[in-house]
Amino acid sequence: TTLALRSRDLHIGFYGAVMGLAGLGLTARAAAPVFPGVLKAPAYFTEPWTAAAVIALLVLLTAYGVKLARNPAAVREDFTDPALLGFCGALPVGMPLVAGGIGPYLPATASALWWAGCALLAAFQVWGGLRLLMGGVELARLNAGWFILMVGGIVVPGPGLALGHAAASHFFFGISASIAPVLAALLVYRAAVAAPLPEALRPTWFILLVPPSLIYANGLALFPGLQLL
C-alpha cells in the first residue's frame, strides 16, 4: 500500500531533475576549454553530472513504470490535467540532453536515445497542441510549465549536432522556436485576465527566462552565419 501511494504521488515534473543534471554536465563540458591554458574544468568535475543524469533517468523511468502499472488513472491525469500536462515534456526533453552527455562514450546508444526523446517530444507536442486548439485547456489552468512541452525542442540542437543529426536538429528547433512567442503571448494574456496561479505553481513563471537564451545560443549553433550580422 505504501509503495502504491508513493508511486501515485510521483510527479511527472520530477524528470526536470534529469534536464538540470544533464544540462549542467553539458554546460560544464562546453565551458571547460573556454580559457585554454588558464582555466580548464577537469573531467572529474564535468562528467559526474552526466553520470548523475543517467542514474536519475533510469531511476525515474523505473519509478514511473511502477506508477503506470499500479496507478494508471494517476498517469492518465498527468496527460489530461492542464495544470500537469506541460510538465510531461520534461521526460523527452531530458532524453536528448542525456544522449549528448553519453555521446562521447556510447555514440550508438546516445543516437538512439536522442531520436527516441525527439520522437516522444513530437508526439507530446501534437497532443498538447490539439488540447489547446480544441479548447480543452481552460485559460486559468495554463501555466509556464507548458514551455517545457511545447518549446522543449530548442534544447535538442546541442547534442543533436554533436551526434551528427543536423537536419533533424533544425526541424525540431524550428518548430519549438516558432511556438515560443505565441505561447509567451498567451501566458502574458493569462497573467493579465485570469486568476493568479496556485501558490505551488507560481515559481513556474521563472521558466519564461529560459527560452530566449536557449533560442539565441542554439540558433547561433545551427546558423553560425548569424554571428556575422
JSON list of C-alpha atoms in Angstrom, two decimals:
[
{"chain": "A", "resi": 1, "resn": "THR", "atom": "CA", "xyz": [0.00, 0.00, 0.00]},
{"chain": "A", "resi": 2, "resn": "THR", "atom": "CA", "xyz": [2.83, 2.37, 0.89]},
{"chain": "A", "resi": 3, "resn": "LEU", "atom": "CA", "xyz": [4.54, 1.68, -2.43]},
{"chain": "A", "resi": 4, "resn": "ALA", "atom": "CA", "xyz": [1.28, 2.26, -4.28]},
{"chain": "A", "resi": 5, "resn": "LEU", "atom": "CA", "xyz": [0.80, 5.59, -2.53]},
{"chain": "A", "resi": 6, "resn": "ARG", "atom": "CA", "xyz": [4.34, 6.69, -3.28]},
{"chain": "A", "resi": 7, "resn": "SER", "atom": "CA", "xyz": [4.15, 5.72, -6.94]},
{"chain": "A", "resi": 8, "resn": "ARG", "atom": "CA", "xyz": [0.83, 7.52, -7.30]},
{"chain": "A", "resi": 9, "resn": "ASP", "atom": "CA", "xyz": [2.38, 10.69, -5.91]},
{"chain": "A", "resi": 10, "resn": "LEU", "atom": "CA", "xyz": [5.37, 10.62, -8.29]},
{"chain": "A", "resi": 11, "resn": "HIS", "atom": "CA", "xyz": [5.12, 13.93, -10.14]},
{"chain": "A", "resi": 12, "resn": "ILE", "atom": "CA", "xyz": [5.83, 13.84, -13.87]},
{"chain": "A", "resi": 13, "resn": "GLY", "atom": "CA", "xyz": [7.83, 17.04, -13.37]},
{"chain": "A", "resi": 14, "resn": "PHE", "atom": "CA", "xyz": [10.49, 15.11, -11.44]},
{"chain": "A", "resi": 15, "resn": "TYR", "atom": "CA", "xyz": [12.09, 14.46, -14.84]},
{"chain": "A", "resi": 16, "resn": "GLY", "atom": "CA", "xyz": [13.15, 18.10, -14.63]},
{"chain": "A", "resi": 17, "resn": "ALA", "atom": "CA", "xyz": [15.99, 16.81, -12.45]},
{"chain": "A", "resi": 18, "resn": "VAL", "atom": "CA", "xyz": [17.29, 14.89, -15.46]},
{"chain": "A", "resi": 19, "resn": "MET", "atom": "CA", "xyz": [17.17, 18.06, -17.55]},
{"chain": "A", "resi": 20, "resn": "GLY", "atom": "CA", "xyz": [19.02, 20.03, -14.90]},
{"chain": "A", "resi": 21, "resn": "LEU", "atom": "CA", "xyz": [21.76, 17.48, -14.25]},
{"chain": "A", "resi": 22, "resn": "ALA", "atom": "CA", "xyz": [22.40, 16.71, -17.91]},
{"chain": "A", "resi": 23, "resn": "GLY", "atom": "CA", "xyz": [22.29, 20.39, -18.85]},
{"chain": "A", "resi": 24, "resn": "LEU", "atom": "CA", "xyz": [24.80, 21.23, -16.13]},
{"chain": "A", "resi": 25, "resn": "GLY", "atom": "CA", "xyz": [27.12, 18.47, -17.28]},
{"chain": "A", "resi": 26, "resn": "LEU", "atom": "CA", "xyz": [26.97, 19.57, -20.92]},
{"chain": "A", "resi": 27, "resn": "THR", "atom": "CA", "xyz": [27.46, 23.21, -19.96]},
{"chain": "A", "resi": 28, "resn": "ALA", "atom": "CA", "xyz": [30.46, 22.41, -17.77]},
{"chain": "A", "resi": 29, "resn": "ARG", "atom": "CA", "xyz": [31.95, 20.27, -20.53]},
{"chain": "A", "resi": 30, "resn": "ALA", "atom": "CA", "xyz": [31.47, 23.01, -23.11]},
{"chain": "A", "resi": 31, "resn": "ALA", "atom": "CA", "xyz": [32.92, 25.67, -20.83]},
{"chain": "A", "resi": 32, "resn": "ALA", "atom": "CA", "xyz": [35.97, 23.62, -19.87]},
{"chain": "A", "resi": 33, "resn": "PRO", "atom": "CA", "xyz": [38.20, 24.81, -22.74]},
{"chain": "A", "resi": 34, "resn": "VAL", "atom": "CA", "xyz": [36.97, 28.40, -22.78]},
{"chain": "A", "resi": 35, "resn": "PHE", "atom": "CA", "xyz": [40.24, 29.66, -21.30]},
{"chain": "A", "resi": 36, "resn": "PRO", "atom": "CA", "xyz": [42.81, 27.13, -22.55]},
{"chain": "A", "resi": 37, "resn": "GLY", "atom": "CA", "xyz": [45.96, 27.12, -20.50]},
{"chain": "A", "resi": 38, "resn": "VAL", "atom": "CA", "xyz": [44.36, 29.37, -17.89]},
{"chain": "A", "resi": 39, "resn": "LEU", "atom": "CA", "xyz": [41.24, 27.64, -16.58]},
{"chain": "A", "resi": 40, "resn": "LYS", "atom": "CA", "xyz": [40.04, 24.20, -17.59]},
{"chain": "A", "resi": 41, "resn": "ALA", "atom": "CA", "xyz": [37.40, 22.23, -15.71]},
{"chain": "A", "resi": 42, "resn": "PRO", "atom": "CA", "xyz": [38.73, 18.71, -15.11]},
{"chain": "A", "resi": 43, "resn": "ALA", "atom": "CA", "xyz": [36.74, 15.64, -16.14]},
{"chain": "A", "resi": 44, "resn": "TYR", "atom": "CA", "xyz": [36.12, 14.70, -12.52]},
{"chain": "A", "resi": 45, "resn": "PHE", "atom": "CA", "xyz": [34.10, 17.93, -12.22]},
{"chain": "A", "resi": 46, "resn": "THR", "atom": "CA", "xyz": [32.18, 17.81, -15.50]},
{"chain": "A", "resi": 47, "resn": "GLU", "atom": "CA", "xyz": [31.43, 14.12, -16.04]},
{"chain": "A", "resi": 48, "resn": "PRO", "atom": "CA", "xyz": [29.81, 13.20, -12.69]},
{"chain": "A", "resi": 49, "resn": "TRP", "atom": "CA", "xyz": [26.87, 15.44, -13.63]},
{"chain": "A", "resi": 50, "resn": "THR", "atom": "CA", "xyz": [26.32, 13.36, -16.74]},
{"chain": "A", "resi": 51, "resn": "ALA", "atom": "CA", "xyz": [26.53, 10.17, -14.71]},
{"chain": "A", "resi": 52, "resn": "ALA", "atom": "CA", "xyz": [24.02, 11.57, -12.21]},
{"chain": "A", "resi": 53, "resn": "ALA", "atom": "CA", "xyz": [21.65, 12.44, -15.08]},
{"chain": "A", "resi": 54, "resn": "VAL", "atom": "CA", "xyz": [21.85, 8.89, -16.45]},
{"chain": "A", "resi": 55, "resn": "ILE", "atom": "CA", "xyz": [21.14, 7.45, -13.00]},
{"chain": "A", "resi": 56, "resn": "ALA", "atom": "CA", "xyz": [18.24, 9.86, -12.43]},
{"chain": "A", "resi": 57, "resn": "LEU", "atom": "CA", "xyz": [16.73, 8.96, -15.82]},
{"chain": "A", "resi": 58, "resn": "LEU", "atom": "CA", "xyz": [16.93, 5.23, -15.14]},
{"chain": "A", "resi": 59, "resn": "VAL", "atom": "CA", "xyz": [15.53, 5.55, -11.61]},
{"chain": "A", "resi": 60, "resn": "LEU", "atom": "CA", "xyz": [12.66, 7.79, -12.68]},
{"chain": "A", "resi": 61, "resn": "LEU", "atom": "CA", "xyz": [11.78, 5.62, -15.69]},
{"chain": "A", "resi": 62, "resn": "THR", "atom": "CA", "xyz": [11.58, 2.62, -13.39]},
{"chain": "A", "resi": 63, "resn": "ALA", "atom": "CA", "xyz": [9.55, 4.51, -10.79]},
{"chain": "A", "resi": 64, "resn": "TYR", "atom": "CA", "xyz": [7.16, 5.86, -13.40]},
{"chain": "A", "resi": 65, "resn": "GLY", "atom": "CA", "xyz": [6.76, 2.37, -14.82]},
{"chain": "A", "resi": 66, "resn": "VAL", "atom": "CA", "xyz": [5.64, 1.27, -11.35]},
{"chain": "A", "resi": 67, "resn": "LYS", "atom": "CA", "xyz": [3.22, 4.19, -11.27]},
{"chain": "A", "resi": 68, "resn": "LEU", "atom": "CA", "xyz": [1.82, 3.18, -14.65]},
{"chain": "A", "resi": 69, "resn": "ALA", "atom": "CA", "xyz": [1.34, -0.42, -13.53]},
{"chain": "A", "resi": 70, "resn": "ARG", "atom": "CA", "xyz": [-0.18, 0.37, -10.15]},
{"chain": "A", "resi": 71, "resn": "ASN", "atom": "CA", "xyz": [-1.96, 3.67, -10.76]},
{"chain": "A", "resi": 72, "resn": "PRO", "atom": "CA", "xyz": [-2.87, 4.04, -14.44]},
{"chain": "A", "resi": 73, "resn": "ALA", "atom": "CA", "xyz": [-5.55, 6.60, -13.50]},
{"chain": "A", "resi": 74, "resn": "ALA", "atom": "CA", "xyz": [-2.87, 8.84, -11.99]},
{"chain": "A", "resi": 75, "resn": "VAL", "atom": "CA", "xyz": [-0.78, 8.55, -15.17]},
{"chain": "A", "resi": 76, "resn": "ARG", "atom": "CA", "xyz": [-3.84, 9.43, -17.25]},
{"chain": "A", "resi": 77, "resn": "GLU", "atom": "CA", "xyz": [-4.30, 12.52, -15.09]},
{"chain": "A", "resi": 78, "resn": "ASP", "atom": "CA", "xyz": [-0.70, 13.59, -15.81]},
{"chain": "A", "resi": 79, "resn": "PHE", "atom": "CA", "xyz": [-1.53, 13.70, -19.52]},
{"chain": "A", "resi": 80, "resn": "THR", "atom": "CA", "xyz": [-5.01, 15.19, -19.27]},
{"chain": "A", "resi": 81, "resn": "ASP", "atom": "CA", "xyz": [-4.89, 17.70, -16.41]},
{"chain": "A", "resi": 82, "resn": "PRO", "atom": "CA", "xyz": [-3.89, 21.05, -17.99]},
{"chain": "A", "resi": 83, "resn": "ALA", "atom": "CA", "xyz": [-2.03, 22.04, -14.83]},
{"chain": "A", "resi": 84, "resn": "LEU", "atom": "CA", "xyz": [0.23, 18.97, -15.15]},
{"chain": "A", "resi": 85, "resn": "LEU", "atom": "CA", "xyz": [0.35, 18.37, -18.89]},
{"chain": "A", "resi": 86, "resn": "GLY", "atom": "CA", "xyz": [3.14, 20.86, -19.60]},
{"chain": "A", "resi": 87, "resn": "PHE", "atom": "CA", "xyz": [5.49, 19.04, -17.24]},
{"chain": "A", "resi": 88, "resn": "CYS", "atom": "CA", "xyz": [5.14, 15.84, -19.29]},
{"chain": "A", "resi": 89, "resn": "GLY", "atom": "CA", "xyz": [7.67, 17.37, -21.67]},
{"chain": "A", "resi": 90, "resn": "ALA", "atom": "CA", "xyz": [10.40, 17.04, -19.04]},
{"chain": "A", "resi": 91, "resn": "LEU", "atom": "CA", "xyz": [10.99, 13.38, -19.93]},
{"chain": "A", "resi": 92, "resn": "PRO", "atom": "CA", "xyz": [11.50, 13.74, -23.72]},
{"chain": "A", "resi": 93, "resn": "VAL", "atom": "CA", "xyz": [13.48, 16.98, -23.24]},
{"chain": "A", "resi": 94, "resn": "GLY", "atom": "CA", "xyz": [15.80, 15.29, -20.76]},
{"chain": "A", "resi": 95, "resn": "MET", "atom": "CA", "xyz": [16.47, 12.31, -23.02]},
{"chain": "A", "resi": 96, "resn": "PRO", "atom": "CA", "xyz": [18.34, 14.20, -25.79]},
{"chain": "A", "resi": 97, "resn": "LEU", "atom": "CA", "xyz": [20.36, 16.03, -23.14]},
{"chain": "A", "resi": 98, "resn": "VAL", "atom": "CA", "xyz": [21.42, 12.74, -21.56]},
{"chain": "A", "resi": 99, "resn": "ALA", "atom": "CA", "xyz": [22.21, 11.49, -25.06]},
{"chain": "A", "resi": 100, "resn": "GLY", "atom": "CA", "xyz": [24.59, 14.40, -25.50]},
{"chain": "A", "resi": 101, "resn": "GLY", "atom": "CA", "xyz": [26.26, 13.51, -22.22]},
{"chain": "A", "resi": 102, "resn": "ILE", "atom": "CA", "xyz": [26.91, 9.87, -23.09]},
{"chain": "A", "resi": 103, "resn": "GLY", "atom": "CA", "xyz": [27.68, 10.58, -26.77]},
{"chain": "A", "resi": 104, "resn": "PRO", "atom": "CA", "xyz": [31.48, 10.53, -26.41]},
{"chain": "A", "resi": 105, "resn": "TYR", "atom": "CA", "xyz": [31.33, 7.14, -24.68]},
{"chain": "A", "resi": 106, "resn": "LEU", "atom": "CA", "xyz": [28.39, 5.29, -26.29]},
{"chain": "A", "resi": 107, "resn": "PRO", "atom": "CA", "xyz": [27.64, 7.03, -29.60]},
{"chain": "A", "resi": 108, "resn": "ALA", "atom": "CA", "xyz": [25.19, 4.42, -30.93]},
{"chain": "A", "resi": 109, "resn": "THR", "atom": "CA", "xyz": [23.22, 4.32, -27.68]},
{"chain": "A", "resi": 110, "resn": "ALA", "atom": "CA", "xyz": [23.28, 8.10, -27.47]},
{"chain": "A", "resi": 111, "resn": "SER", "atom": "CA", "xyz": [21.96, 8.46, -31.01]},
{"chain": "A", "resi": 112, "resn": "ALA", "atom": "CA", "xyz": [19.10, 6.03, -30.33]},
{"chain": "A", "resi": 113, "resn": "LEU", "atom": "CA", "xyz": [18.24, 7.85, -27.10]},
{"chain": "A", "resi": 114, "resn": "TRP", "atom": "CA", "xyz": [18.31, 11.23, -28.89]},
{"chain": "A", "resi": 115, "resn": "TRP", "atom": "CA", "xyz": [15.92, 10.02, -31.58]},
{"chain": "A", "resi": 116, "resn": "ALA", "atom": "CA", "xyz": [13.63, 8.40, -29.01]},
{"chain": "A", "resi": 117, "resn": "GLY", "atom": "CA", "xyz": [13.46, 11.62, -26.99]},
{"chain": "A", "resi": 118, "resn": "CYS", "atom": "CA", "xyz": [12.77, 13.75, -30.07]},
{"chain": "A", "resi": 119, "resn": "ALA", "atom": "CA", "xyz": [10.05, 11.39, -31.34]},
{"chain": "A", "resi": 120, "resn": "LEU", "atom": "CA", "xyz": [8.41, 11.30, -27.92]},
{"chain": "A", "resi": 121, "resn": "LEU", "atom": "CA", "xyz": [8.59, 15.08, -27.65]},
{"chain": "A", "resi": 122, "resn": "ALA", "atom": "CA", "xyz": [6.96, 15.49, -31.07]},
{"chain": "A", "resi": 123, "resn": "ALA", "atom": "CA", "xyz": [4.14, 13.15, -30.06]},
{"chain": "A", "resi": 124, "resn": "PHE", "atom": "CA", "xyz": [3.58, 15.00, -26.80]},
{"chain": "A", "resi": 125, "resn": "GLN", "atom": "CA", "xyz": [3.64, 18.35, -28.61]},
{"chain": "A", "resi": 126, "resn": "VAL", "atom": "CA", "xyz": [0.95, 17.16, -31.03]},
{"chain": "A", "resi": 127, "resn": "TRP", "atom": "CA", "xyz": [-1.17, 16.03, -28.08]},
{"chain": "A", "resi": 128, "resn": "GLY", "atom": "CA", "xyz": [-0.66, 19.32, -26.21]},
{"chain": "A", "resi": 129, "resn": "GLY", "atom": "CA", "xyz": [-1.29, 21.38, -29.33]},
{"chain": "A", "resi": 130, "resn": "LEU", "atom": "CA", "xyz": [-4.53, 19.54, -30.04]},
{"chain": "A", "resi": 131, "resn": "ARG", "atom": "CA", "xyz": [-5.70, 20.15, -26.48]},
{"chain": "A", "resi": 132, "resn": "LEU", "atom": "CA", "xyz": [-5.03, 23.87, -26.90]},
{"chain": "A", "resi": 133, "resn": "LEU", "atom": "CA", "xyz": [-6.56, 24.21, -30.34]},
{"chain": "A", "resi": 134, "resn": "MET", "atom": "CA", "xyz": [-9.67, 22.23, -29.44]},
{"chain": "A", "resi": 135, "resn": "GLY", "atom": "CA", "xyz": [-10.35, 24.40, -26.41]},
{"chain": "A", "resi": 136, "resn": "GLY", "atom": "CA", "xyz": [-9.57, 21.62, -23.96]},
{"chain": "A", "resi": 137, "resn": "VAL", "atom": "CA", "xyz": [-7.41, 23.83, -21.75]},
{"chain": "A", "resi": 138, "resn": "GLU", "atom": "CA", "xyz": [-9.05, 26.43, -19.55]},
{"chain": "A", "resi": 139, "resn": "LEU", "atom": "CA", "xyz": [-7.02, 29.66, -19.62]},
{"chain": "A", "resi": 140, "resn": "ALA", "atom": "CA", "xyz": [-6.84, 29.82, -15.82]},
{"chain": "A", "resi": 141, "resn": "ARG", "atom": "CA", "xyz": [-5.21, 26.37, -15.73]},
{"chain": "A", "resi": 142, "resn": "LEU", "atom": "CA", "xyz": [-2.45, 27.24, -18.17]},
{"chain": "A", "resi": 143, "resn": "ASN", "atom": "CA", "xyz": [0.99, 27.75, -16.62]},
{"chain": "A", "resi": 144, "resn": "ALA", "atom": "CA", "xyz": [4.55, 28.33, -17.76]},
{"chain": "A", "resi": 145, "resn": "GLY", "atom": "CA", "xyz": [5.28, 24.62, -17.42]},
{"chain": "A", "resi": 146, "resn": "TRP", "atom": "CA", "xyz": [3.76, 24.35, -20.90]},
{"chain": "A", "resi": 147, "resn": "PHE", "atom": "CA", "xyz": [7.00, 25.84, -22.22]},
{"chain": "A", "resi": 148, "resn": "ILE", "atom": "CA", "xyz": [8.74, 22.57, -21.32]},
{"chain": "A", "resi": 149, "resn": "LEU", "atom": "CA", "xyz": [6.32, 20.65, -23.51]},
{"chain": "A", "resi": 150, "resn": "MET", "atom": "CA", "xyz": [5.71, 22.98, -26.43]},
{"chain": "A", "resi": 151, "resn": "VAL", "atom": "CA", "xyz": [9.10, 24.73, -26.63]},
{"chain": "A", "resi": 152, "resn": "GLY", "atom": "CA", "xyz": [11.38, 21.96, -25.33]},
{"chain": "A", "resi": 153, "resn": "GLY", "atom": "CA", "xyz": [12.73, 21.24, -28.80]},
{"chain": "A", "resi": 154, "resn": "ILE", "atom": "CA", "xyz": [15.01, 24.27, -28.55]},
{"chain": "A", "resi": 155, "resn": "VAL", "atom": "CA", "xyz": [17.45, 22.17, -26.47]},
{"chain": "A", "resi": 156, "resn": "VAL", "atom": "CA", "xyz": [17.94, 19.34, -28.96]},
{"chain": "A", "resi": 157, "resn": "PRO", "atom": "CA", "xyz": [20.43, 21.02, -31.38]},
{"chain": "A", "resi": 158, "resn": "GLY", "atom": "CA", "xyz": [23.31, 20.99, -28.89]},
{"chain": "A", "resi": 159, "resn": "PRO", "atom": "CA", "xyz": [23.51, 17.21, -28.53]},
{"chain": "A", "resi": 160, "resn": "GLY", "atom": "CA", "xyz": [21.96, 16.69, -31.96]},
{"chain": "A", "resi": 161, "resn": "LEU", "atom": "CA", "xyz": [24.74, 18.48, -33.82]},
{"chain": "A", "resi": 162, "resn": "ALA", "atom": "CA", "xyz": [27.38, 16.62, -31.83]},
{"chain": "A", "resi": 163, "resn": "LEU", "atom": "CA", "xyz": [25.74, 13.31, -32.76]},
{"chain": "A", "resi": 164, "resn": "GLY", "atom": "CA", "xyz": [25.54, 14.24, -36.45]},
{"chain": "A", "resi": 165, "resn": "HIS", "atom": "CA", "xyz": [21.80, 14.94, -36.70]},
{"chain": "A", "resi": 166, "resn": "ALA", "atom": "CA", "xyz": [21.96, 18.45, -38.14]},
{"chain": "A", "resi": 167, "resn": "ALA", "atom": "CA", "xyz": [18.85, 18.32, -40.35]},
{"chain": "A", "resi": 168, "resn": "ALA", "atom": "CA", "xyz": [16.64, 16.88, -37.63]},
{"chain": "A", "resi": 169, "resn": "SER", "atom": "CA", "xyz": [18.01, 19.42, -35.16]},
{"chain": "A", "resi": 170, "resn": "HIS", "atom": "CA", "xyz": [16.94, 22.23, -37.48]},
{"chain": "A", "resi": 171, "resn": "PHE", "atom": "CA", "xyz": [13.47, 20.69, -37.74]},
{"chain": "A", "resi": 172, "resn": "PHE", "atom": "CA", "xyz": [12.79, 20.25, -34.03]},
{"chain": "A", "resi": 173, "resn": "PHE", "atom": "CA", "xyz": [14.37, 23.59, -33.14]},
{"chain": "A", "resi": 174, "resn": "GLY", "atom": "CA", "xyz": [12.34, 25.43, -35.79]},
{"chain": "A", "resi": 175, "resn": "ILE", "atom": "CA", "xyz": [9.02, 24.06, -34.58]},
{"chain": "A", "resi": 176, "resn": "SER", "atom": "CA", "xyz": [9.65, 24.87, -30.93]},
{"chain": "A", "resi": 177, "resn": "ALA", "atom": "CA", "xyz": [11.19, 28.28, -31.58]},
{"chain": "A", "resi": 178, "resn": "SER", "atom": "CA", "xyz": [8.14, 29.21, -33.69]},
{"chain": "A", "resi": 179, "resn": "ILE", "atom": "CA", "xyz": [5.75, 28.22, -30.91]},
{"chain": "A", "resi": 180, "resn": "ALA", "atom": "CA", "xyz": [7.67, 30.16, -28.23]},
{"chain": "A", "resi": 181, "resn": "PRO", "atom": "CA", "xyz": [6.40, 33.72, -28.98]},
{"chain": "A", "resi": 182, "resn": "VAL", "atom": "CA", "xyz": [2.81, 32.51, -29.41]},
{"chain": "A", "resi": 183, "resn": "LEU", "atom": "CA", "xyz": [2.84, 30.65, -26.09]},
{"chain": "A", "resi": 184, "resn": "ALA", "atom": "CA", "xyz": [4.58, 33.57, -24.36]},
{"chain": "A", "resi": 185, "resn": "ALA", "atom": "CA", "xyz": [1.86, 35.95, -25.55]},
{"chain": "A", "resi": 186, "resn": "LEU", "atom": "CA", "xyz": [-0.83, 33.55, -24.38]},
{"chain": "A", "resi": 187, "resn": "LEU", "atom": "CA", "xyz": [0.76, 33.31, -20.92]},
{"chain": "A", "resi": 188, "resn": "VAL", "atom": "CA", "xyz": [1.07, 37.09, -20.65]},
{"chain": "A", "resi": 189, "resn": "TYR", "atom": "CA", "xyz": [-2.62, 37.36, -21.54]},
{"chain": "A", "resi": 190, "resn": "ARG", "atom": "CA", "xyz": [-3.40, 34.69, -18.97]},
{"chain": "A", "resi": 191, "resn": "ALA", "atom": "CA", "xyz": [-1.50, 36.64, -16.31]},
{"chain": "A", "resi": 192, "resn": "ALA", "atom": "CA", "xyz": [-3.46, 39.79, -17.15]},
{"chain": "A", "resi": 193, "resn": "VAL", "atom": "CA", "xyz": [-7.00, 38.47, -17.22]},
{"chain": "A", "resi": 194, "resn": "ALA", "atom": "CA", "xyz": [-7.16, 35.16, -15.34]},
{"chain": "A", "resi": 195, "resn": "ALA", "atom": "CA", "xyz": [-6.93, 34.34, -11.65]},
{"chain": "A", "resi": 196, "resn": "PRO", "atom": "CA", "xyz": [-3.43, 34.09, -10.14]},
{"chain": "A", "resi": 197, "resn": "LEU", "atom": "CA", "xyz": [-1.73, 30.72, -10.30]},
{"chain": "A", "resi": 198, "resn": "PRO", "atom": "CA", "xyz": [-1.97, 28.49, -7.23]},
{"chain": "A", "resi": 199, "resn": "GLU", "atom": "CA", "xyz": [0.92, 29.22, -4.90]},
{"chain": "A", "resi": 200, "resn": "ALA", "atom": "CA", "xyz": [2.64, 25.91, -5.67]},
{"chain": "A", "resi": 201, "resn": "LEU", "atom": "CA", "xyz": [2.79, 26.79, -9.38]},
{"chain": "A", "resi": 202, "resn": "ARG", "atom": "CA", "xyz": [3.88, 30.42, -9.11]},
{"chain": "A", "resi": 203, "resn": "PRO", "atom": "CA", "xyz": [7.62, 29.59, -9.35]},
{"chain": "A", "resi": 204, "resn": "THR", "atom": "CA", "xyz": [6.92, 28.25, -12.86]},
{"chain": "A", "resi": 205, "resn": "TRP", "atom": "CA", "xyz": [6.93, 31.86, -14.09]},
{"chain": "A", "resi": 206, "resn": "PHE", "atom": "CA", "xyz": [10.74, 31.70, -13.91]},
{"chain": "A", "resi": 207, "resn": "ILE", "atom": "CA", "xyz": [10.62, 29.24, -16.83]},
{"chain": "A", "resi": 208, "resn": "LEU", "atom": "CA", "xyz": [9.94, 32.25, -19.05]},
{"chain": "A", "resi": 209, "resn": "LEU", "atom": "CA", "xyz": [13.57, 33.32, -18.56]},
{"chain": "A", "resi": 210, "resn": "VAL", "atom": "CA", "xyz": [14.95, 30.21, -20.24]},
{"chain": "A", "resi": 211, "resn": "PRO", "atom": "CA", "xyz": [13.67, 30.12, -23.87]},
{"chain": "A", "resi": 212, "resn": "PRO", "atom": "CA", "xyz": [15.20, 33.42, -25.09]},
{"chain": "A", "resi": 213, "resn": "SER", "atom": "CA", "xyz": [18.73, 32.43, -24.08]},
{"chain": "A", "resi": 214, "resn": "LEU", "atom": "CA", "xyz": [18.45, 28.88, -25.44]},
{"chain": "A", "resi": 215, "resn": "ILE", "atom": "CA", "xyz": [16.90, 30.05, -28.71]},
{"chain": "A", "resi": 216, "resn": "TYR", "atom": "CA", "xyz": [19.78, 32.51, -29.10]},
{"chain": "A", "resi": 217, "resn": "ALA", "atom": "CA", "xyz": [22.55, 30.06, -28.17]},
{"chain": "A", "resi": 218, "resn": "ASN", "atom": "CA", "xyz": [21.28, 27.10, -30.16]},
{"chain": "A", "resi": 219, "resn": "GLY", "atom": "CA", "xyz": [20.18, 29.35, -33.01]},
{"chain": "A", "resi": 220, "resn": "LEU", "atom": "CA", "xyz": [23.78, 30.51, -33.39]},
{"chain": "A", "resi": 221, "resn": "ALA", "atom": "CA", "xyz": [24.95, 26.89, -33.32]},
{"chain": "A", "resi": 222, "resn": "LEU", "atom": "CA", "xyz": [22.50, 25.99, -36.09]},
{"chain": "A", "resi": 223, "resn": "PHE", "atom": "CA", "xyz": [23.02, 29.18, -38.12]},
{"chain": "A", "resi": 224, "resn": "PRO", "atom": "CA", "xyz": [26.63, 30.30, -37.48]},
{"chain": "A", "resi": 225, "resn": "GLY", "atom": "CA", "xyz": [26.30, 32.95, -40.19]},
{"chain": "A", "resi": 226, "resn": "LEU", "atom": "CA", "xyz": [24.08, 34.95, -37.84]},
{"chain": "A", "resi": 227, "resn": "GLN", "atom": "CA", "xyz": [27.16, 35.77, -35.75]},
{"chain": "A", "resi": 228, "resn": "LEU", "atom": "CA", "xyz": [28.32, 38.00, -38.62]},
{"chain": "A", "resi": 229, "resn": "LEU", "atom": "CA", "xyz": [25.15, 40.12, -38.56]}
]
